[in-house]
Amino acid sequence: MTKIIFLDAAGTLFDVRGSVGEVYAQQANSFGVIVKSEELNAAFYQSFASATPMAFPAIEAAKIPQLEFEWWQTVSAKAFQIAGVFHQFSDYPKFFAELYAHFATAEPWFVYPDVFRSLNRWQQQGIELAVVSNFDSRLYPVLKALNLAEYFTSVTISTEVGAAKPQPEIFTAALQKHNCTAENVLHIGDSFKADYCGAKAAGLKAIWLNREQEKVALGKLPLTETKLEQCSSLDYLTF
């Protein structure tokens, strides 16, 4: 019987209202920058996909928040450059500081409707819950603002561990907090590569939360897998 469940954060527990492009465009508009949200959203994902993983190995904890800030500033600036509107900003650092702070609040996020039902059900079953995420340290205030923090006994993020999913080190760090072995833990997340394949490679049980019903070729499954464990909603999971 499952006793511990690790869950991803963004895309699994909560997500951006509308789209990243919409939020970025709305915030940019207040600085006099006009851009189509659809174009900016595509530009953001292009920038995000080309960025190095957000993990800072062998860095002292006190320096991590500034490195997170700089990482996101680079990603966002490149998105506006790809969209062709970066030159419209008269003070991009000031804009970005406000944008970054905005994403540390509840305002740009929504909690998926199946989340509270499922977390409450699992807690009533005596299952211990934890978060394992490639989010930055703003995750702590976001979880609190969204009334999710109280459900989790630990939160493990890539920037603090120095390794990002699908690297096994982040899962190992989370396991150590719970003094348990990998085979006794289930990880649930929305990324096939980072969450499902990453957890499997680290020895955990895993379920891909495939909310968008994406298709994955069987040839992309881990070598030891013959069946892809997935679901489209947390409501479908019973233990």
XYZ file of N, CA and C in Angstrom:
717
model
N 0.844 -1.204 0.000
C 0.000 0.000 0.000
C 0.877 1.252 0.000
N 0.504 2.230 -0.810
C 1.260 3.474 -0.891
C 1.148 4.255 0.411
N 2.289 4.638 0.967
C 2.313 5.394 2.208
C 2.790 6.828 2.016
N 3.551 7.060 0.940
C 4.080 8.391 0.655
C 3.870 8.708 -0.816
N 3.367 9.897 -1.101
C 3.200 10.363 -2.474
C 3.980 11.661 -2.640
N 4.867 11.682 -3.632
C 5.531 12.906 -4.045
C 4.731 13.490 -5.207
N 4.558 14.806 -5.210
C 3.836 15.460 -6.300
C 4.645 16.620 -6.858
N 4.573 16.780 -8.164
C 5.126 17.953 -8.821
C 4.248 19.148 -8.436
N 4.696 20.350 -8.739
C 3.936 21.554 -8.383
C 3.203 22.146 -9.591
N 3.865 23.022 -10.353
C 3.219 23.684 -11.487
C 2.863 22.670 -12.570
N 1.626 22.714 -13.026
C 1.147 21.769 -14.021
C 0.522 20.535 -13.419
N 0.735 20.354 -12.115
C 0.178 19.202 -11.410
C -0.791 19.661 -10.329
N -0.323 20.509 -9.427
C -1.177 21.050 -8.367
C -1.871 22.333 -8.807
N -1.126 23.168 -9.498
C -1.655 24.472 -9.928
C -1.020 24.851 -11.252
N -1.575 25.893 -11.875
C -1.021 26.349 -13.148
C -1.344 27.826 -13.334
N -0.798 28.400 -14.402
C -0.994 29.818 -14.691
C -2.406 30.062 -15.218
N -3.037 31.114 -14.741
C -4.363 31.498 -15.247
C -4.216 31.975 -16.697
N -4.979 31.396 -17.586
C -4.866 31.769 -18.995
C -3.615 31.176 -19.592
N -2.566 31.965 -19.683
C -1.270 31.490 -20.181
C -0.179 32.408 -19.662
N 1.049 31.923 -19.720
C 2.177 32.773 -19.325
C 2.203 34.019 -20.207
N 1.955 33.830 -21.496
C 1.957 34.954 -22.419
C 0.942 36.018 -22.045
N -0.236 35.596 -21.593
C -1.262 36.549 -21.185
C -0.821 37.352 -19.968
N -0.261 36.676 -18.982
C 0.187 37.364 -17.772
C 1.337 38.313 -18.096
N 2.296 37.834 -18.870
C 3.430 38.678 -19.262
C 2.942 39.909 -20.032
N 2.014 39.701 -20.969
C 1.521 40.800 -21.795
C 0.760 41.823 -20.956
N -0.043 41.360 -20.007
C -0.788 42.259 -19.131
C 0.154 43.110 -18.291
N 1.176 42.458 -17.740
C 2.141 43.194 -16.926
C 2.948 44.170 -17.784
N 3.305 43.746 -18.989
C 4.077 44.609 -19.881
C 3.266 45.825 -20.310
N 1.972 45.615 -20.491
C 1.087 46.710 -20.900
C 1.109 47.856 -19.896
N 1.244 47.514 -18.605
C 1.290 48.558 -17.570
C 2.580 49.369 -17.649
N 3.546 48.889 -18.419
C 4.798 49.618 -18.651
C 4.840 50.214 -20.053
N 3.677 50.221 -20.709
C 3.577 50.839 -22.024
C 4.054 49.983 -23.172
N 4.211 48.680 -22.910
C 4.674 47.765 -23.957
C 3.486 46.953 -24.467
N 3.236 47.037 -25.753
C 2.102 46.347 -26.353
C 2.599 45.140 -27.132
N 2.049 43.969 -26.808
C 2.456 42.738 -27.486
C 1.304 41.750 -27.457
N 1.158 40.960 -28.499
C 0.110 39.945 -28.551
C 0.470 38.801 -27.610
N -0.476 38.417 -26.771
C -0.205 37.389 -25.769
C 0.154 36.047 -26.401
N -0.474 35.720 -27.546
C -0.188 34.443 -28.199
C 1.260 34.386 -28.674
N 1.730 35.477 -29.262
C 3.109 35.530 -29.741
C 4.083 35.489 -28.569
N 3.756 36.179 -27.509
C 4.636 36.216 -26.339
C 4.655 34.862 -25.632
N 3.533 34.175 -25.631
C 3.487 32.855 -25.009
C 4.383 31.880 -25.759
N 4.317 31.898 -27.077
C 5.181 31.029 -27.884
C 6.647 31.394 -27.684
N 6.919 32.685 -27.589
C 8.291 33.148 -27.385
C 8.810 32.717 -26.020
N 7.932 32.762 -25.019
C 8.350 32.346 -23.677
C 8.760 30.873 -23.674
N 7.943 30.017 -24.256
C 8.252 28.584 -24.229
C 9.485 28.262 -25.062
N 9.735 29.045 -26.094
C 10.958 28.870 -26.871
C 12.162 29.236 -26.008
N 12.058 30.334 -25.293
C 13.136 30.771 -24.407
C 13.342 29.794 -23.268
N 12.249 29.370 -22.658
C 12.312 28.443 -21.517
C 12.952 27.116 -21.924
N 12.579 26.610 -23.099
C 13.088 25.323 -23.563
C 14.584 25.364 -23.839
N 15.093 26.529 -24.203
C 16.513 26.651 -24.541
C 17.390 26.965 -23.333
N 16.761 27.217 -22.190
C 17.519 27.582 -20.991
C 18.146 26.353 -20.331
N 19.242 26.564 -19.628
C 19.847 25.486 -18.852
C 18.941 25.166 -17.671
N 19.004 23.941 -17.121
C 18.154 23.602 -15.968
C 18.368 24.581 -14.811
N 17.291 24.874 -14.106
C 17.384 25.805 -12.979
C 17.868 25.051 -11.739
N 19.161 24.860 -11.670
C 19.792 24.184 -10.538
C 21.195 24.753 -10.397
N 21.616 24.945 -9.172
C 22.890 25.606 -8.920
C 23.751 24.752 -7.986
N 24.455 23.770 -8.547
C 25.262 22.868 -7.722
C 26.360 23.602 -6.951
N 26.592 23.147 -5.727
C 27.694 23.643 -4.896
C 27.634 25.151 -4.651
N 26.432 25.697 -4.581
C 26.253 27.118 -4.290
C 25.668 27.266 -2.884
N 26.211 28.179 -2.101
C 25.693 28.363 -0.752
C 24.265 28.900 -0.793
N 23.480 28.492 0.194
C 22.045 28.775 0.198
C 21.723 30.261 0.098
N 22.524 31.092 0.712
C 22.239 32.532 0.742
C 22.276 33.161 -0.655
N 22.988 32.543 -1.585
C 23.114 33.107 -2.924
C 22.037 32.616 -3.889
N 21.292 31.591 -3.499
C 20.326 30.972 -4.407
C 19.208 31.920 -4.848
N 18.557 32.672 -3.951
C 17.479 33.556 -4.413
C 17.906 34.521 -5.523
N 19.098 35.091 -5.431
C 19.564 36.010 -6.469
C 19.821 35.281 -7.773
N 20.354 34.070 -7.694
C 20.594 33.279 -8.904
C 19.280 32.888 -9.571
N 18.266 32.556 -8.770
C 16.942 32.260 -9.319
C 16.392 33.470 -10.056
N 16.509 34.633 -9.425
C 16.030 35.888 -10.009
C 16.716 36.144 -11.349
N 18.032 35.992 -11.381
C 18.794 36.247 -12.604
C 18.458 35.229 -13.692
N 18.228 33.970 -13.291
C 17.863 32.937 -14.265
C 16.560 33.314 -14.954
N 15.567 33.677 -14.178
C 14.269 34.034 -14.743
C 14.326 35.346 -15.525
N 15.166 36.269 -15.081
C 15.296 37.527 -15.818
C 15.844 37.272 -17.221
N 16.791 36.366 -17.325
C 17.355 36.010 -18.626
C 16.313 35.349 -19.522
N 15.552 34.397 -18.951
C 14.514 33.702 -19.719
C 13.440 34.671 -20.197
N 12.980 35.536 -19.316
C 11.904 36.463 -19.687
C 12.384 37.495 -20.701
N 13.590 38.019 -20.515
C 14.120 39.012 -21.451
C 14.244 38.422 -22.847
N 14.707 37.174 -22.930
C 14.833 36.519 -24.225
C 13.459 36.331 -24.869
N 12.448 36.048 -24.049
C 11.092 35.896 -24.588
C 10.620 37.197 -25.234
N 10.844 38.317 -24.567
C 10.441 39.606 -25.132
C 11.287 39.960 -26.354
N 12.542 39.519 -26.369
C 13.388 39.742 -27.539
C 12.886 38.933 -28.732
N 12.532 37.674 -28.494
C 12.005 36.826 -29.569
C 10.705 37.414 -30.114
N 9.897 37.959 -29.210
C 8.618 38.567 -29.623
C 8.826 39.918 -30.294
N 10.054 40.430 -30.263
C 10.377 41.675 -30.969
C 9.952 42.946 -30.271
N 9.753 42.905 -28.934
C 9.278 44.106 -28.237
C 10.180 44.520 -27.073
N 11.289 43.833 -26.896
C 12.156 44.155 -25.754
C 12.599 45.619 -25.778
N 12.828 46.148 -26.982
C 13.307 47.531 -27.117
C 12.295 48.555 -26.629
N 11.021 48.141 -26.447
C 9.990 49.078 -26.003
C 10.098 49.401 -24.512
N 10.807 48.587 -23.757
C 10.937 48.838 -22.322
C 11.932 49.965 -22.059
N 11.529 50.918 -21.253
C 12.449 51.988 -20.866
C 13.277 51.581 -19.646
N 12.747 50.648 -18.862
C 13.457 50.175 -17.664
C 13.087 48.713 -17.438
N 13.728 47.803 -18.191
C 13.370 46.391 -18.074
C 13.636 45.821 -16.688
N 14.753 46.123 -16.030
C 14.982 45.589 -14.679
C 13.854 45.924 -13.706
N 13.327 47.138 -13.797
C 12.222 47.518 -12.912
C 10.974 46.701 -13.251
N 10.693 46.559 -14.539
C 9.547 45.754 -14.960
C 9.689 44.328 -14.467
N 10.871 43.743 -14.680
C 11.040 42.351 -14.311
C 10.913 42.148 -12.807
N 11.395 43.065 -12.012
C 11.286 42.941 -10.559
C 9.821 42.839 -10.143
N 8.965 43.620 -10.785
C 7.536 43.568 -10.478
C 6.911 42.270 -11.002
N 7.324 41.848 -12.197
C 6.818 40.606 -12.780
C 7.190 39.412 -11.897
N 8.425 39.383 -11.454
C 8.918 38.282 -10.624
C 8.148 38.216 -9.308
N 7.922 39.361 -8.698
C 7.180 39.403 -7.445
C 5.729 38.986 -7.651
N 5.170 39.315 -8.804
C 3.782 38.967 -9.112
C 3.585 37.453 -9.086
N 4.554 36.708 -9.600
C 4.436 35.253 -9.651
C 4.699 34.584 -8.304
N 5.018 35.367 -7.292
C 5.162 34.827 -5.940
C 3.862 34.951 -5.155
N 2.823 35.489 -5.800
C 1.514 35.660 -5.171
C 0.525 34.653 -5.753
N -0.682 34.648 -5.216
C -1.722 33.737 -5.710
C -2.356 34.230 -7.015
N -2.232 35.522 -7.306
C -2.988 36.135 -8.398
C -2.820 35.471 -9.767
N -1.591 35.117 -10.206
C -1.492 34.552 -11.557
C -1.752 33.058 -11.640
N -2.096 32.435 -10.517
C -2.226 30.974 -10.475
C -3.661 30.512 -10.198
N -3.967 29.280 -10.569
C -5.206 28.631 -10.152
C -4.877 27.203 -9.741
N -5.635 26.673 -8.796
C -5.457 25.292 -8.351
C -6.407 24.407 -9.162
N -5.901 23.314 -9.701
C -6.752 22.400 -10.458
C -7.873 21.866 -9.569
N -9.078 21.708 -10.117
C -10.234 21.320 -9.297
C -10.139 19.961 -8.633
N -9.305 19.067 -9.158
C -9.187 17.744 -8.551
C -8.193 17.697 -7.389
N -7.458 18.783 -7.173
C -6.345 18.755 -6.226
C -6.787 18.661 -4.776
N -7.619 19.581 -4.319
C -8.022 19.560 -2.912
C -8.779 18.278 -2.559
N -9.644 17.834 -3.464
C -10.371 16.579 -3.227
C -9.403 15.427 -3.012
N -8.417 15.357 -3.867
C -7.472 14.241 -3.818
C -6.556 14.333 -2.604
N -6.045 15.524 -2.318
C -5.160 15.683 -1.163
C -5.879 15.336 0.129
N -7.115 15.779 0.255
C -7.897 15.457 1.452
C -8.160 13.963 1.563
N -8.469 13.339 0.436
C -8.735 11.897 0.428
C -7.497 11.108 0.843
N -6.357 11.492 0.294
C -5.126 10.781 0.624
C -4.714 10.987 2.078
N -4.900 12.201 2.575
C -4.569 12.456 3.984
C -5.449 11.611 4.898
N -6.729 11.495 4.552
C -7.645 10.684 5.358
C -7.251 9.206 5.342
N -6.539 8.792 4.285
C -6.064 7.424 4.184
C -4.729 7.228 4.913
N -4.212 8.313 5.486
C -2.950 8.222 6.206
C -1.727 8.274 5.316
N -1.885 8.764 4.093
C -0.768 8.859 3.154
C -0.021 10.174 3.384
N 1.298 10.094 3.493
C 2.131 11.274 3.673
C 2.374 11.917 2.313
N 2.316 13.242 2.265
C 2.423 13.959 0.997
C 3.614 14.907 0.992
N 4.271 15.024 -0.161
C 5.417 15.908 -0.306
C 5.465 16.466 -1.726
N 6.151 17.584 -1.892
C 6.307 18.210 -3.204
C 7.751 18.057 -3.664
N 7.930 17.659 -4.924
C 9.252 17.599 -5.557
C 9.131 18.368 -6.868
N 9.845 19.479 -6.983
C 9.579 20.395 -8.092
C 10.841 21.077 -8.605
N 10.810 21.432 -9.886
C 11.863 22.255 -10.477
C 11.535 23.736 -10.377
N 10.576 24.074 -9.536
C 10.212 25.467 -9.260
C 11.350 26.124 -8.480
N 11.305 27.443 -8.320
C 12.291 28.140 -7.500
C 11.726 28.372 -6.100
N 12.435 29.128 -5.280
C 12.040 29.283 -3.877
C 10.763 30.083 -3.676
N 10.237 30.695 -4.727
C 8.923 31.335 -4.613
C 7.821 30.303 -4.405
N 8.152 29.030 -4.593
C 7.153 27.979 -4.405
C 6.589 27.997 -2.990
N 7.424 28.317 -2.021
C 6.955 28.315 -0.631
C 5.828 29.328 -0.400
N 5.990 30.607 -0.777
C 4.866 31.536 -0.622
C 3.684 31.231 -1.527
N 3.945 30.654 -2.713
C 2.843 30.322 -3.619
C 1.976 29.216 -3.019
N 2.600 28.167 -2.503
C 1.843 27.084 -1.871
C 1.010 27.614 -0.707
N 1.600 28.509 0.064
C 0.875 29.088 1.201
C -0.288 29.948 0.728
N -0.047 30.770 -0.287
C -1.088 31.666 -0.804
C -2.251 30.901 -1.417
N -1.954 29.725 -1.970
C -2.992 28.906 -2.605
C -3.618 27.909 -1.629
N -3.271 28.027 -0.346
C -3.803 27.154 0.718
C -3.437 25.684 0.514
N -2.251 25.458 -0.045
C -1.784 24.102 -0.290
C -0.692 23.667 0.686
N -0.003 24.609 1.280
C 1.189 24.304 2.078
C 0.914 23.323 3.208
N -0.239 23.434 3.834
C -0.550 22.617 5.016
C -0.637 21.123 4.709
N -0.770 20.768 3.455
C -0.920 19.353 3.094
C 0.420 18.605 3.046
N 1.519 19.338 2.936
C 2.792 18.699 2.636
C 3.776 18.738 3.800
N 4.378 17.596 4.062
C 5.357 17.505 5.149
C 6.750 17.916 4.694
N 6.986 17.973 3.399
C 8.272 18.463 2.896
C 8.098 19.029 1.498
N 9.003 19.933 1.146
C 9.065 20.507 -0.203
C 10.522 20.445 -0.639
N 10.773 19.843 -1.798
C 12.129 19.723 -2.327
C 12.172 20.379 -3.699
N 13.041 21.377 -3.869
C 13.116 22.092 -5.146
C 14.526 22.002 -5.729
N 14.583 22.097 -7.037
C 15.837 21.871 -7.759
C 16.927 22.867 -7.393
N 16.549 24.118 -7.167
C 17.571 25.129 -6.900
C 18.272 24.891 -5.573
N 17.574 24.331 -4.620
C 18.176 24.046 -3.320
C 18.995 22.756 -3.345
N 18.582 21.788 -4.146
C 19.285 20.507 -4.225
C 20.521 20.612 -5.128
N 20.430 21.461 -6.145
C 21.512 21.555 -7.113
C 21.356 20.576 -8.251
N 20.166 20.007 -8.378
C 19.859 19.066 -9.460
C 18.375 19.183 -9.785
N 18.048 19.143 -11.066
C 16.666 19.292 -11.508
C 16.151 17.984 -12.092
N 14.868 17.709 -11.880
C 14.260 16.553 -12.539
C 14.515 16.644 -14.041
N 14.864 15.587 -14.703
C 14.774 14.179 -14.288
C 16.008 13.617 -13.583
N 16.939 14.447 -13.164
C 18.120 13.943 -12.467
C 17.715 13.214 -11.183
N 18.319 12.075 -10.884
C 17.920 11.292 -9.713
C 18.228 11.954 -8.378
N 19.186 12.874 -8.373
C 19.593 13.489 -7.098
C 18.458 14.231 -6.399
N 17.560 14.831 -7.155
C 16.472 15.572 -6.516
C 15.488 14.617 -5.841
N 15.269 13.461 -6.458
C 14.397 12.462 -5.844
C 15.073 11.864 -4.604
N 16.372 11.632 -4.682
C 17.122 11.098 -3.544
C 17.056 12.059 -2.366
N 17.191 13.352 -2.641
C 17.121 14.358 -1.579
C 15.759 14.347 -0.899
N 14.699 14.180 -1.690
C 13.346 14.131 -1.126
C 13.155 12.872 -0.295
N 13.666 11.744 -0.781
C 13.549 10.482 -0.045
C 14.241 10.569 1.307
N 15.385 11.225 1.360
C 16.135 11.345 2.612
C 15.359 12.118 3.668
N 14.535 13.054 3.244
C 13.731 13.824 4.190
C 12.668 12.958 4.861
N 12.302 11.863 4.202
C 11.245 10.996 4.717
C 11.783 9.660 5.226
N 13.087 9.500 5.165
C 13.731 8.287 5.675
C 13.063 7.035 5.113
N 12.915 7.018 3.785
C 12.239 5.886 3.138
C 13.012 5.460 1.899
N 12.691 4.297 1.395
C 13.334 3.803 0.190
C 12.462 4.107 -1.029
N 13.106 4.193 -2.185
C 12.424 4.620 -3.407
C 11.228 3.745 -3.776
N 11.351 2.429 -3.599
C 10.289 1.526 -4.051
C 8.993 1.673 -3.250
N 9.055 2.384 -2.126
C 7.862 2.582 -1.300
C 7.191 3.927 -1.539
N 7.658 4.642 -2.556
C 7.143 5.991 -2.822
C 6.600 6.085 -4.244
N 5.486 6.798 -4.390
C 4.897 7.073 -5.697
C 5.094 8.550 -6.013
N 5.546 8.830 -7.230
C 5.668 10.219 -7.677
C 4.661 10.485 -8.782
N 3.969 11.630 -8.694
C 2.975 12.026 -9.689
C 3.350 13.393 -10.241
N 3.386 13.510 -11.561
C 3.684 14.800 -12.165
C 3.234 14.868 -13.605
N 3.192 16.092 -14.148
C 2.626 16.292 -15.486
C 3.647 16.181 -16.610
N 4.934 16.108 -16.277
C 5.955 16.009 -17.318
C 6.347 14.547 -17.525
N 6.178 14.070 -18.746
C 6.544 12.678 -19.030
C 8.030 12.442 -18.769
N 8.878 13.339 -19.262
C 10.321 13.159 -19.120
C 10.796 13.437 -17.695
N 10.462 14.615 -17.172
C 10.988 15.020 -15.865
C 10.384 14.223 -14.724
N 9.067 14.030 -14.757
C 8.388 13.386 -13.635
C 8.311 11.868 -13.778
N 7.729 11.400 -14.867
C 7.537 9.952 -15.004
C 8.860 9.223 -15.227
N 9.583 9.614 -16.265
C 10.849 8.933 -16.556
C 11.885 9.198 -15.468
N 11.905 10.431 -14.954
C 12.861 10.765 -13.907
C 12.645 9.946 -12.652
N 11.393 9.843 -12.204
C 11.081 9.075 -11.002
C 11.363 7.595 -11.204
N 11.003 7.067 -12.370
C 11.250 5.657 -12.657
C 12.745 5.353 -12.630
N 13.527 6.228 -13.218
C 14.969 6.030 -13.260
C 15.585 6.071 -11.867
N 14.937 6.813 -10.964
C 15.426 6.921 -9.590
C 14.912 5.791 -8.705
N 14.113 4.886 -9.288
C 13.626 3.726 -8.554
C 12.275 3.883 -7.904
N 11.609 5.025 -8.122
C 10.296 5.253 -7.538
C 9.207 4.680 -8.440
N 8.056 4.413 -7.864
C 6.867 4.170 -8.669
C 6.438 5.527 -9.229
N 5.778 5.530 -10.364
C 5.423 6.817 -10.964
C 4.131 6.730 -11.753
N 3.419 7.845 -11.775
C 2.230 7.997 -12.612
C 2.352 9.329 -13.338
N 2.159 9.282 -14.643
C 2.182 10.500 -15.448
C 0.789 11.120 -15.427
N 0.676 12.330 -14.889
C -0.591 13.049 -14.873
C -0.731 13.755 -16.219
N -1.309 13.066 -17.155
C -1.404 13.523 -18.538
C -2.706 14.288 -18.739
N -2.755 15.486 -18.177
C -3.997 16.283 -18.222
C -4.422 16.629 -19.646
N -3.473 16.801 -20.543
C -3.775 17.215 -21.913
C -3.934 16.033 -22.859
N -3.857 14.811 -22.306
C -4.012 13.598 -23.113
C -3.029 13.562 -24.276
N -1.770 13.873 -23.977
C -0.717 13.808 -24.991
C -0.426 12.351 -25.339
N 0.100 12.149 -26.519
C 0.469 10.814 -26.965
C 1.988 10.654 -26.857
N 2.405 9.505 -26.355
C 3.837 9.208 -26.249
C 4.107 7.867 -26.924
N 5.099 7.843 -27.781
C 5.468 6.595 -28.461
C 6.003 5.603 -27.441
N 5.589 4.348 -27.570
C 6.023 3.327 -26.623
C 7.539 3.193 -26.581
N 8.193 3.549 -27.673
C 9.643 3.459 -27.726
C 10.339 4.437 -26.808
N 9.594 5.433 -26.306
C 10.173 6.417 -25.409
C 10.064 6.018 -23.943
N 9.420 4.885 -23.682
C 9.300 4.424 -22.304
C 10.658 3.970 -21.776
N 10.853 4.077 -20.445
C 12.083 3.526 -19.868
C 12.237 2.069 -20.271
N 13.458 1.613 -20.416
C 13.727 0.273 -20.937
C 13.067 -0.832 -20.131
N 12.883 -0.596 -18.831
C 12.288 -1.623 -17.971
C 10.766 -1.593 -17.986
N 10.178 -0.635 -18.716
C 8.730 -0.472 -18.706
C 8.068 -1.146 -19.901
N 6.967 -1.823 -19.648
C 6.173 -2.393 -20.725
C 4.798 -1.728 -20.810
N 4.468 -0.941 -19.789
C 3.178 -0.265 -19.741
C 3.352 1.115 -19.134
N 2.734 2.103 -19.755
C 2.800 3.473 -19.269
C 1.689 3.711 -18.250
N 2.071 4.018 -17.025
C 1.094 4.319 -15.976
C 0.753 5.800 -16.058
N -0.495 6.097 -16.405
C -0.891 7.487 -16.555
C -2.357 7.679 -16.197
N -2.729 8.945 -15.986
C -4.128 9.292 -15.750
C -4.313 10.738 -16.192
N -5.544 11.135 -16.428
C -5.828 12.499 -16.862
C -6.311 13.380 -15.723
N -6.591 12.761 -14.562
C -7.061 13.524 -13.400
C -6.651 12.780 -12.134
N -6.355 13.533 -11.082
C -6.011 12.918 -9.795
C -7.209 12.173 -9.209
N -8.408 12.532 -9.648
C -9.617 11.878 -9.139
C -9.637 10.393 -9.470
N -8.923 10.001 -10.512
C -8.935 8.609 -10.944
C -8.001 7.714 -10.127
N -7.203 8.312 -9.241
C -6.216 7.546 -8.500
C -6.753 7.110 -7.138
N -6.748 5.818 -6.885
C -7.166 5.276 -5.602
C -6.090 4.351 -5.078
N -5.887 4.396 -3.769
C -4.837 3.579 -3.168
C -5.388 2.855 -1.927
